[in-house]
Short mmCIF file of N, CA, C and O in Angstrom, two decimals:
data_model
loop_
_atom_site.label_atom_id
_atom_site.label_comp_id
_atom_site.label_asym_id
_atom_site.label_seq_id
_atom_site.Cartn_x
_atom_site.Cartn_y
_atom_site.Cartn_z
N UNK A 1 80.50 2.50 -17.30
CA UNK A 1 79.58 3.60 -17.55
C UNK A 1 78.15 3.11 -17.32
O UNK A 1 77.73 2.19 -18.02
N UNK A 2 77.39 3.66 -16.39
CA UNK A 2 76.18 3.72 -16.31
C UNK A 2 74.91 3.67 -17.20
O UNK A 2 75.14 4.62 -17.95
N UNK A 3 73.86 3.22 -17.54
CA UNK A 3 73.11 3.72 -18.49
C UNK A 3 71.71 3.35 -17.96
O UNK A 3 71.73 2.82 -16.85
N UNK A 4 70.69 3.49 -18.44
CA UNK A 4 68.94 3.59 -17.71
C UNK A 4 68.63 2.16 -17.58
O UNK A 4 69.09 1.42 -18.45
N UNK A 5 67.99 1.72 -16.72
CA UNK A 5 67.60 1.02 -16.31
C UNK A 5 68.91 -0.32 -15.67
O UNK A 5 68.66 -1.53 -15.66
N UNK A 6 69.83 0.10 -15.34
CA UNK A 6 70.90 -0.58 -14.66
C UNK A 6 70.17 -0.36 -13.12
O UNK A 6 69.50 0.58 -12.69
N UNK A 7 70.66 -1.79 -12.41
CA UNK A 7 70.49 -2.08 -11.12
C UNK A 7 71.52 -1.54 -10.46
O UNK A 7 72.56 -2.15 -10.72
N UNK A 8 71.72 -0.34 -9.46
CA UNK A 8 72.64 -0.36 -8.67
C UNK A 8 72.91 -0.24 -7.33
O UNK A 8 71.95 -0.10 -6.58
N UNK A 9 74.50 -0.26 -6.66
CA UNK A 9 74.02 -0.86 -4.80
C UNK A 9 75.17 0.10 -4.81
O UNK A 9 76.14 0.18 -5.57
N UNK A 10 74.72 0.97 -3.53
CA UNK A 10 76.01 1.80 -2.71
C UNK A 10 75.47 1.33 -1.31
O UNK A 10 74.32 1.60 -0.98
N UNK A 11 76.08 0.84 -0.74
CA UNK A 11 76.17 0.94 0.62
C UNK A 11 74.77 -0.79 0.62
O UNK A 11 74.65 -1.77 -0.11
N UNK A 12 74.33 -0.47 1.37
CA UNK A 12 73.17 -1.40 1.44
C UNK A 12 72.03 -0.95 0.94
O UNK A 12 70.98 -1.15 1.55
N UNK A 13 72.07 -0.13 -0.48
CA UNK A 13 71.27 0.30 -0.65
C UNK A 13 70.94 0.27 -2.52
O UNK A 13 71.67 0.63 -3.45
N UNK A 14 69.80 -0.20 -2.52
CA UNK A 14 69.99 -1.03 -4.20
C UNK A 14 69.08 0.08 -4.90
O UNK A 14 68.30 0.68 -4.16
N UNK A 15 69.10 0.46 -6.37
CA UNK A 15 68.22 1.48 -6.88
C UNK A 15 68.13 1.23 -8.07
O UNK A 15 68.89 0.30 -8.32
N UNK A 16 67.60 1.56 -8.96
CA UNK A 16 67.18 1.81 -10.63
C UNK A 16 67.74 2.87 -11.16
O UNK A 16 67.43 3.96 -10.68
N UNK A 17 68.59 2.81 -12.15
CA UNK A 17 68.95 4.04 -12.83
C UNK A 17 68.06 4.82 -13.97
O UNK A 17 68.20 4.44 -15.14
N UNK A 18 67.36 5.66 -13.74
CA UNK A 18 66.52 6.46 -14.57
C UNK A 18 67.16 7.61 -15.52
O UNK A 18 66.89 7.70 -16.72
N UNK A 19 67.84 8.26 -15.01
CA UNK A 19 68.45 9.31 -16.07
C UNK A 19 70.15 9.16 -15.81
O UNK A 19 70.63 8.68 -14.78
N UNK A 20 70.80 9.58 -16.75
CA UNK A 20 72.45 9.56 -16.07
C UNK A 20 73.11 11.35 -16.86
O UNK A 20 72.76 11.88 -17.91
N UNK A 21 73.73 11.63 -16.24
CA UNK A 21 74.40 12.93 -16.58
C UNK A 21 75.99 12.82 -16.49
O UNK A 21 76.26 11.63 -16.30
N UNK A 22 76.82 13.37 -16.53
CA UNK A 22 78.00 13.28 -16.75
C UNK A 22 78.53 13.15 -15.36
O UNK A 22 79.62 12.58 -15.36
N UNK A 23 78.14 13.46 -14.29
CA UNK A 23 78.81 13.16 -12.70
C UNK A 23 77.72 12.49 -12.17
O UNK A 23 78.10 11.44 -11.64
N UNK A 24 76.50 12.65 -12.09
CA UNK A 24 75.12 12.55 -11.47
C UNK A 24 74.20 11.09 -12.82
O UNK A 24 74.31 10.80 -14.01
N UNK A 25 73.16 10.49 -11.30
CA UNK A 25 72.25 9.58 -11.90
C UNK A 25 71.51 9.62 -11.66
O UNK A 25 71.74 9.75 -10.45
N UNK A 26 69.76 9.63 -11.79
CA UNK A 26 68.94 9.79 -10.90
C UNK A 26 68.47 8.38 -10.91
O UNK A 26 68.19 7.60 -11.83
N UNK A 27 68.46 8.24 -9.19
CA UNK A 27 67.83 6.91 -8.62
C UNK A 27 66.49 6.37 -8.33
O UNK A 27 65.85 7.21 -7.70
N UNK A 28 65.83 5.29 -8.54
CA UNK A 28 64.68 5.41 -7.76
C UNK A 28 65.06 4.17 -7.33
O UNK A 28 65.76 3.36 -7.95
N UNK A 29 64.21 3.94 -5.42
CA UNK A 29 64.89 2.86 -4.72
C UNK A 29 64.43 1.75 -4.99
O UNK A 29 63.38 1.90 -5.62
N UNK A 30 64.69 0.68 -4.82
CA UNK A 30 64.15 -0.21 -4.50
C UNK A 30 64.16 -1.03 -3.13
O UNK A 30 65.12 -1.58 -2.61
N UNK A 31 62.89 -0.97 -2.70
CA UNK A 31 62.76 -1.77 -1.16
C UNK A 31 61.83 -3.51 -1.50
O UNK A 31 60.98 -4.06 -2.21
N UNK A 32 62.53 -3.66 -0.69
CA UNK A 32 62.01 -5.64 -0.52
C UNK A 32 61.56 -5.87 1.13
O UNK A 32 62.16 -5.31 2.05
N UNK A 33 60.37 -6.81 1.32
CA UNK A 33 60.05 -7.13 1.93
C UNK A 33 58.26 -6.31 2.00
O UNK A 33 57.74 -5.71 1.06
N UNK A 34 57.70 -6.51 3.27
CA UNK A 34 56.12 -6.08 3.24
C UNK A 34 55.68 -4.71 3.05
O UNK A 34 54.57 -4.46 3.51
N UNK A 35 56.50 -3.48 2.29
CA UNK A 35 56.38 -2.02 2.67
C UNK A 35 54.79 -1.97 1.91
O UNK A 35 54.46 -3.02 1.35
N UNK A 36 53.88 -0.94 1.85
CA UNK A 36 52.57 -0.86 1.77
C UNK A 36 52.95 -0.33 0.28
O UNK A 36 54.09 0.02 0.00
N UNK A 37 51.91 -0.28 -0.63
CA UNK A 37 51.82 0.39 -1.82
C UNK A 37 51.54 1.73 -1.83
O UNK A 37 50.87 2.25 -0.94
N UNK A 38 52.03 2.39 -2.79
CA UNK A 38 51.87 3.69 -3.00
C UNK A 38 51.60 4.00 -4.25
O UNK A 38 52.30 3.34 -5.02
N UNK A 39 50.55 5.07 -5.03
CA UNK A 39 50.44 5.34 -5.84
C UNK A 39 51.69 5.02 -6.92
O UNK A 39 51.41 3.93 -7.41
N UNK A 40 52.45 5.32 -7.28
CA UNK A 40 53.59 5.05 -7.62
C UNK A 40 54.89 4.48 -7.71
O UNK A 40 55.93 4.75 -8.31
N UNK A 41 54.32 3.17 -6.50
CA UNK A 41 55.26 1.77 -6.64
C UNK A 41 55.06 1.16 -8.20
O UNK A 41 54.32 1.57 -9.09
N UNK A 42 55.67 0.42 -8.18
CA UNK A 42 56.08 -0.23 -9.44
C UNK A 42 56.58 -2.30 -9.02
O UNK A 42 57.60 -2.62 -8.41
N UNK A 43 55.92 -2.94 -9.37
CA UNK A 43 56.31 -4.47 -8.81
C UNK A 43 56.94 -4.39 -9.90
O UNK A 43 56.28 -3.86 -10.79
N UNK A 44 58.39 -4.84 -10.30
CA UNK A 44 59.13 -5.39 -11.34
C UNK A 44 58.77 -6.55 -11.95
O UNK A 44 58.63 -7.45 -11.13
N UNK A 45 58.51 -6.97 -13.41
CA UNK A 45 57.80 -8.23 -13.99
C UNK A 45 59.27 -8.86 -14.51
O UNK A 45 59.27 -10.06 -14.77
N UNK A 46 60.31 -8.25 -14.64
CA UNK A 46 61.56 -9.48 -15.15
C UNK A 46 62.57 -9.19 -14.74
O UNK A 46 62.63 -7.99 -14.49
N UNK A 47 63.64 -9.83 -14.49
CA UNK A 47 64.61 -9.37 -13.69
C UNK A 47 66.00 -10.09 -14.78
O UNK A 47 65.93 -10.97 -15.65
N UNK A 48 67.01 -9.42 -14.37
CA UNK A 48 68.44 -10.26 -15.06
C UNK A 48 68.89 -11.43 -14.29
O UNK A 48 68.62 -11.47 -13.09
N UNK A 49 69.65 -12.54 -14.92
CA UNK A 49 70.80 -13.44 -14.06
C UNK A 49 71.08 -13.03 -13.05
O UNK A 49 70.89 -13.55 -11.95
N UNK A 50 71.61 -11.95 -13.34
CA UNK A 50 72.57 -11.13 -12.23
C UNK A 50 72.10 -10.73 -10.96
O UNK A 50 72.63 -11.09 -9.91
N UNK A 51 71.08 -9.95 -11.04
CA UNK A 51 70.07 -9.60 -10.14
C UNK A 51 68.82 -9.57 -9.69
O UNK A 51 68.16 -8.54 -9.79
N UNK A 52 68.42 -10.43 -9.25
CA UNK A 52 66.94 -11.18 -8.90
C UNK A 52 66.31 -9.72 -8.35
O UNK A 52 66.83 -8.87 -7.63
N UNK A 53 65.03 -9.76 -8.98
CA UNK A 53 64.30 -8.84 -8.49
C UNK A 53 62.67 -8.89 -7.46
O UNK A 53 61.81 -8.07 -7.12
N UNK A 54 62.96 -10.53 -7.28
CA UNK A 54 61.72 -11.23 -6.62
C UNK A 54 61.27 -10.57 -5.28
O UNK A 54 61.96 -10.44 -4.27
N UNK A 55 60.18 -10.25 -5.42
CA UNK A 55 59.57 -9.77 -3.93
C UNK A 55 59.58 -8.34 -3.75
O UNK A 55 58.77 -7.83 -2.97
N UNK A 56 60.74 -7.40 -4.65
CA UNK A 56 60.77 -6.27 -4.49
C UNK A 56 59.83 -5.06 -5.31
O UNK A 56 59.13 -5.26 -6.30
N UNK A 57 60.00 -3.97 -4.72
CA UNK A 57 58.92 -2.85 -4.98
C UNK A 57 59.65 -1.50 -5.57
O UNK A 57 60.37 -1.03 -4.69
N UNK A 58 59.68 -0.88 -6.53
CA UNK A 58 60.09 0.24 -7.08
C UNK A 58 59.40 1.42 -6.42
O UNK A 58 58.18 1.59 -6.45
N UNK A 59 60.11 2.09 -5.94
CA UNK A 59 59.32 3.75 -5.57
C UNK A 59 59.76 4.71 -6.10
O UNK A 59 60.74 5.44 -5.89
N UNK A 60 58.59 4.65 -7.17
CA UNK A 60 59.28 5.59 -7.53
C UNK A 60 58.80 7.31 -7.96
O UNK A 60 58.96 7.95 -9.00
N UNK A 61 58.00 7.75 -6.28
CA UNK A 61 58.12 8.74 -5.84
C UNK A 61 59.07 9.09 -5.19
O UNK A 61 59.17 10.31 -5.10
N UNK A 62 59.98 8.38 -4.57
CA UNK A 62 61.29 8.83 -3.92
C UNK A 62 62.69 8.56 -4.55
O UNK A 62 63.66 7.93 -4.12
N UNK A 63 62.43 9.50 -6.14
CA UNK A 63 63.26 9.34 -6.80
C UNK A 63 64.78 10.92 -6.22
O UNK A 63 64.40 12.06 -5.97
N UNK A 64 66.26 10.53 -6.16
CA UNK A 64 67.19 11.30 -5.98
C UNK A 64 68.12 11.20 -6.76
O UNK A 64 68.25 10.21 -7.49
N UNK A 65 69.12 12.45 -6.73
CA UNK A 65 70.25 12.33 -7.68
C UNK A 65 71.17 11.57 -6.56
O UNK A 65 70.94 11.53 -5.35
N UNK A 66 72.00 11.12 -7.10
CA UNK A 66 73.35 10.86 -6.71
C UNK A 66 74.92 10.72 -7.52
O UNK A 66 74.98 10.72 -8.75
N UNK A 67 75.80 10.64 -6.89
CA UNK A 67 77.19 10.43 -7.59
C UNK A 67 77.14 9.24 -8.61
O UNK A 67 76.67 8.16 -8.25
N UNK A 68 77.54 9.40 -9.69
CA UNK A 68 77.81 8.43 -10.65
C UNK A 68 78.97 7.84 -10.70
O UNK A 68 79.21 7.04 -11.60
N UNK A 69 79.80 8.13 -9.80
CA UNK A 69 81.01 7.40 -9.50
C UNK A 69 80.51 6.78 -8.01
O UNK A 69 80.91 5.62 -8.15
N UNK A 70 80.09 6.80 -7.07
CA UNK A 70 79.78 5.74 -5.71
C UNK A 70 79.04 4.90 -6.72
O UNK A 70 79.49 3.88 -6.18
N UNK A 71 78.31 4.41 -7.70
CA UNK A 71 77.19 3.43 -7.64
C UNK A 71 77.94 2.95 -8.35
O UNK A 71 78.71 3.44 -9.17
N UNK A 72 77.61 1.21 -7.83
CA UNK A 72 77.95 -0.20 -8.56
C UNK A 72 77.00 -0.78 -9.10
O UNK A 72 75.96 -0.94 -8.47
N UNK A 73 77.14 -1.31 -10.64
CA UNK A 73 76.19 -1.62 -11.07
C UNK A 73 76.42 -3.23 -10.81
O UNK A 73 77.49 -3.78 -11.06
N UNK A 74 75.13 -3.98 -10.20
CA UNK A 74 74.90 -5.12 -10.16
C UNK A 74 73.77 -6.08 -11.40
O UNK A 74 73.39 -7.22 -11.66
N UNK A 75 73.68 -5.06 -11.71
CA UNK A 75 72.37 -6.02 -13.07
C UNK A 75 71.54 -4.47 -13.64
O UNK A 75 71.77 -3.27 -13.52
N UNK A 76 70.11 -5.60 -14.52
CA UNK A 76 69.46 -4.41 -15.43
C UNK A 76 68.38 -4.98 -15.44
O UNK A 76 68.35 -6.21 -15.49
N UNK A 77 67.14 -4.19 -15.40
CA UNK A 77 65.88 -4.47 -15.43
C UNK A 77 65.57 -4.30 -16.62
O UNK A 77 66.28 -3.43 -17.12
N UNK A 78 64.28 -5.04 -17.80
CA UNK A 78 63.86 -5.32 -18.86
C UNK A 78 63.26 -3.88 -19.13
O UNK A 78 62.88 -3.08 -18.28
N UNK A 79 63.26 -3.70 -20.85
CA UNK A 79 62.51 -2.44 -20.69
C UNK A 79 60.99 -2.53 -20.63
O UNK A 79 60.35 -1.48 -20.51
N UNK A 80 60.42 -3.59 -20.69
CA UNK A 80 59.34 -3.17 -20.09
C UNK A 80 58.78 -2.81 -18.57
O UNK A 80 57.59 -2.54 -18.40
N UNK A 81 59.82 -2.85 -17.38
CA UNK A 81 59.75 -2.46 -16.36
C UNK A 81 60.26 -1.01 -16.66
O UNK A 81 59.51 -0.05 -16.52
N UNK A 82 61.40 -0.90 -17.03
CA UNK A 82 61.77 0.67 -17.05
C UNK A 82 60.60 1.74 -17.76
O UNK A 82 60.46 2.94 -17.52
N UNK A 83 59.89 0.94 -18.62
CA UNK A 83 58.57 2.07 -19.23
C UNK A 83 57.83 2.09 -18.18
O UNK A 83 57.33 3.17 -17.87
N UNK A 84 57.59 1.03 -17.45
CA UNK A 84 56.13 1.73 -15.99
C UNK A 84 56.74 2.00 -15.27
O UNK A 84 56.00 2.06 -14.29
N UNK A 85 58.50 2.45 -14.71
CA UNK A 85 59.08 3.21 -13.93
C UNK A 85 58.82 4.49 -14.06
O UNK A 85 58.69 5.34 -13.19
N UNK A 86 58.71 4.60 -15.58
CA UNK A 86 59.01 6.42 -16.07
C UNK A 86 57.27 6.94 -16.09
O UNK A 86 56.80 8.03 -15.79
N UNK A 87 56.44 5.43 -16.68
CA UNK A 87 55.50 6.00 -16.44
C UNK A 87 54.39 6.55 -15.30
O UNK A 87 53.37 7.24 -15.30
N UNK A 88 55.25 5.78 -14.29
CA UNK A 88 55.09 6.24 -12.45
C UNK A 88 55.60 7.51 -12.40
O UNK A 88 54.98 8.54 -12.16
N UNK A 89 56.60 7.39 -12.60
CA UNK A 89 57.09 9.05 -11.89
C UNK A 89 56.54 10.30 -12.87
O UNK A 89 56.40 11.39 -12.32
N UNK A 90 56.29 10.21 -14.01
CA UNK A 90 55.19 11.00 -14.51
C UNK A 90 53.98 11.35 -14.05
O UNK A 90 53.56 12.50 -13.91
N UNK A 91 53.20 9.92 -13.71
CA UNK A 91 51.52 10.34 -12.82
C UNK A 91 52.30 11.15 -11.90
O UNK A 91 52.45 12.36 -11.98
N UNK A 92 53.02 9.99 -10.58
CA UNK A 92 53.32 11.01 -9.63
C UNK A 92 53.74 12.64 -9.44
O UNK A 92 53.55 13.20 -8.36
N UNK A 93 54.40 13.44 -10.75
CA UNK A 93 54.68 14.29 -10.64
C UNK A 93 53.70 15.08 -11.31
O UNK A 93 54.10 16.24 -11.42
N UNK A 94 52.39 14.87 -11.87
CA UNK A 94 51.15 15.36 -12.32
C UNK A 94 50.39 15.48 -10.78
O UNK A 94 49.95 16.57 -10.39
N UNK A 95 50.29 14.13 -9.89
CA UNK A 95 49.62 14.10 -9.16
C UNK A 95 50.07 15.37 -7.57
O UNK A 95 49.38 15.95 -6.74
N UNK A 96 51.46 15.28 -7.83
CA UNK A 96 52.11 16.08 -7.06
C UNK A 96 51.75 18.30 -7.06
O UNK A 96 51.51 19.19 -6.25
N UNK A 97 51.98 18.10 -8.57
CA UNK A 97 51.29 19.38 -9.64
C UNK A 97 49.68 19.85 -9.18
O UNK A 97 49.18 20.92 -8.83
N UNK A 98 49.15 18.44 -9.36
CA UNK A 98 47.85 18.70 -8.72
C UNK A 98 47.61 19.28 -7.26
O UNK A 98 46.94 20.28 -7.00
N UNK A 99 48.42 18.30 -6.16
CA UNK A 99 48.50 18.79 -4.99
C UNK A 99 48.27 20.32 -4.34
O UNK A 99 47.59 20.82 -3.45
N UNK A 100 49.17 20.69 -5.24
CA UNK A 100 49.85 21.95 -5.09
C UNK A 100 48.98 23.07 -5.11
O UNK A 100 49.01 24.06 -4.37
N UNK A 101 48.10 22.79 -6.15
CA UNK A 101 46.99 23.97 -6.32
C UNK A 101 45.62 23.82 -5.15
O UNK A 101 44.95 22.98 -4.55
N UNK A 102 45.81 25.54 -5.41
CA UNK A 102 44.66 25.98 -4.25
C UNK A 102 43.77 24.99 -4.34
O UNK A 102 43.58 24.20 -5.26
N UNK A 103 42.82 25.21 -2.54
CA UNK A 103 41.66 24.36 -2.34
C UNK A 103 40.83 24.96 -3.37
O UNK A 103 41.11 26.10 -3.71
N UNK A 104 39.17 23.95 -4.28
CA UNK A 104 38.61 24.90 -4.88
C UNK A 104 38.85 25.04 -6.51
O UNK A 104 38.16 25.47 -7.43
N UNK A 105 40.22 24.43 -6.41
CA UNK A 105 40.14 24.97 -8.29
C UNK A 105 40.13 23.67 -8.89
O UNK A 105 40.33 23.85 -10.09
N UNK A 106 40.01 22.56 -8.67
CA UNK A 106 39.73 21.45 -9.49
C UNK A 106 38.61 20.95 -9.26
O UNK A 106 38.22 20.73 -8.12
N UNK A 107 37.65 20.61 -10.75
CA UNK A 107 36.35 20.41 -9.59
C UNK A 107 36.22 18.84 -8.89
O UNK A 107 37.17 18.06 -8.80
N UNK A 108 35.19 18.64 -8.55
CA UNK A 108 35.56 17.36 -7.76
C UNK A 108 34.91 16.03 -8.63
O UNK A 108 33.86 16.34 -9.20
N UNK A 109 35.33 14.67 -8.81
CA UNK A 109 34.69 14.05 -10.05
C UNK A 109 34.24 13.14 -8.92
O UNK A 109 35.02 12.21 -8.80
N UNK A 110 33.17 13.09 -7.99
CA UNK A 110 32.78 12.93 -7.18
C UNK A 110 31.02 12.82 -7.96
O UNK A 110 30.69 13.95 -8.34
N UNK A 111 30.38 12.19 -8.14
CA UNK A 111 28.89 11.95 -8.62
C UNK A 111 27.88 13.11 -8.24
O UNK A 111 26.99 13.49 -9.00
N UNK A 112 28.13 13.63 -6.97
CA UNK A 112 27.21 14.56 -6.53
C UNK A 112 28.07 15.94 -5.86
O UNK A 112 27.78 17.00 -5.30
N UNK A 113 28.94 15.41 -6.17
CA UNK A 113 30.26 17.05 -5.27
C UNK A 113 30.06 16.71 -4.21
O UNK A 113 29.27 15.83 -3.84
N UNK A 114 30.95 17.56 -3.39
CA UNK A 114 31.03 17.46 -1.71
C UNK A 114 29.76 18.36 -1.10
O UNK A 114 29.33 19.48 -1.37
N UNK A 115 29.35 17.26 -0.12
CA UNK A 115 28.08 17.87 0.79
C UNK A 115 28.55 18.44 1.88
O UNK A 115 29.26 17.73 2.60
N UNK A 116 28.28 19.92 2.32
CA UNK A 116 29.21 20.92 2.96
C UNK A 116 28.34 20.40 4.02
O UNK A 116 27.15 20.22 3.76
N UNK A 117 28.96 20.06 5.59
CA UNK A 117 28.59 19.60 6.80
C UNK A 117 28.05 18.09 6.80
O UNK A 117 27.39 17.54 7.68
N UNK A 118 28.50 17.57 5.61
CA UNK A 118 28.13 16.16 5.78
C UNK A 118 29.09 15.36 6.84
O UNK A 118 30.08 15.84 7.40
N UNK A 119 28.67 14.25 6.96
CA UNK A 119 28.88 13.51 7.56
C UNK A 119 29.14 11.62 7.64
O UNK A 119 29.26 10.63 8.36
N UNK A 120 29.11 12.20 6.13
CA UNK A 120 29.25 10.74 5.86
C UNK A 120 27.57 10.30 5.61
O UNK A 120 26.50 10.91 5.63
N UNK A 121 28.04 8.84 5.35
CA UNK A 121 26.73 8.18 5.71
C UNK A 121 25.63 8.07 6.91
O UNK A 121 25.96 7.23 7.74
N UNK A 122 24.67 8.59 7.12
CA UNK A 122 23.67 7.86 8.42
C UNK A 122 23.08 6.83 8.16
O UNK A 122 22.67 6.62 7.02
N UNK A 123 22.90 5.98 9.13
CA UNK A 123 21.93 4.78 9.17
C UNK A 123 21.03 5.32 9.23
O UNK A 123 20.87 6.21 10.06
N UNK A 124 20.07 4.93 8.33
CA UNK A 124 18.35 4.80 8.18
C UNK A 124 18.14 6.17 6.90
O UNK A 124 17.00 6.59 6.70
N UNK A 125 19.21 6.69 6.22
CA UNK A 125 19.10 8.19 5.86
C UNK A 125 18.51 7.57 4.03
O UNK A 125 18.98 6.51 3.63
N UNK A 126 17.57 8.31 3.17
CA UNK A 126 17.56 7.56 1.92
C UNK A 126 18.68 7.78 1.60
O UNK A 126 19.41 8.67 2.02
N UNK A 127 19.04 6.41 0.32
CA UNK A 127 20.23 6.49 -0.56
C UNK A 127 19.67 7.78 -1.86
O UNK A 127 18.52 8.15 -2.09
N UNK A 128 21.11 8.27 -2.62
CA UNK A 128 20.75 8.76 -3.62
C UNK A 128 20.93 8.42 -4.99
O UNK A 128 20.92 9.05 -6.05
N UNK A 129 21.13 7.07 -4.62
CA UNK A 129 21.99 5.96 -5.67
C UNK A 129 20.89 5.07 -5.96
O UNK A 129 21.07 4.10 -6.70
#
């Protein structure tokens, strides 16, 4: 039986168990090697015997359900990794929430707001800083 924060591998493919339901688990992946950061990666700080977690990256914006019968559990991550798993996919799904809404309705926390036809910086232009 499955339970949160178990390491598991279907295929060539290794993940974190975040929620479990009676057929269904929800996954978030884990990739190893140079992939870029994302708001909501997660570097793992401890890993089990079982399953070394060195070098790898939690994403966990590309969290999915899957079968709870295909996944093998190979190990378990500490709970203090599983709290900044959950607490990733929370921002991310605030930040996602945010997305969503019209241009215009959030204001901008920007020092001076957006300068309509700007252009960025010019050389030689005064600072306002």
């Amino acid at each position: 039986m499955l339970t949160r924060g178990d390491v598991v591998v279907r295929g060539n493919r290794q993940g974190i168990v975040v929620t479990v339901t009676e057929t269904r688990v929800l996954v978030v992946p884990i990739v190893w090697g140079t992939a870029r950061l994302h708001r909501a990666d997660v570097v793992p700080i401890a890993w089990e015997a079982t399953f070394s977690l060195r070098g790898a990256i939690i994403h966990c914006g590309q969290w999915a359900w899957a079968d709870a019968g295909r996944q093998k559990r190979v190990g378990q991550v500490c709970v203090e990794t599983m709290r900044m798993v959950i607490a990733a996919m929370r921002r991310e799904a605030e930040a996602r929430q945010t997305e969503r809404l019209p241009a215009g309705l959030v204001r901008s926390t920007l020092a001076f707001g957006p300068i309509m036809g700007s252009r960025g910086r010019r050389v030689g232009a005064p600072s306002l800083g």
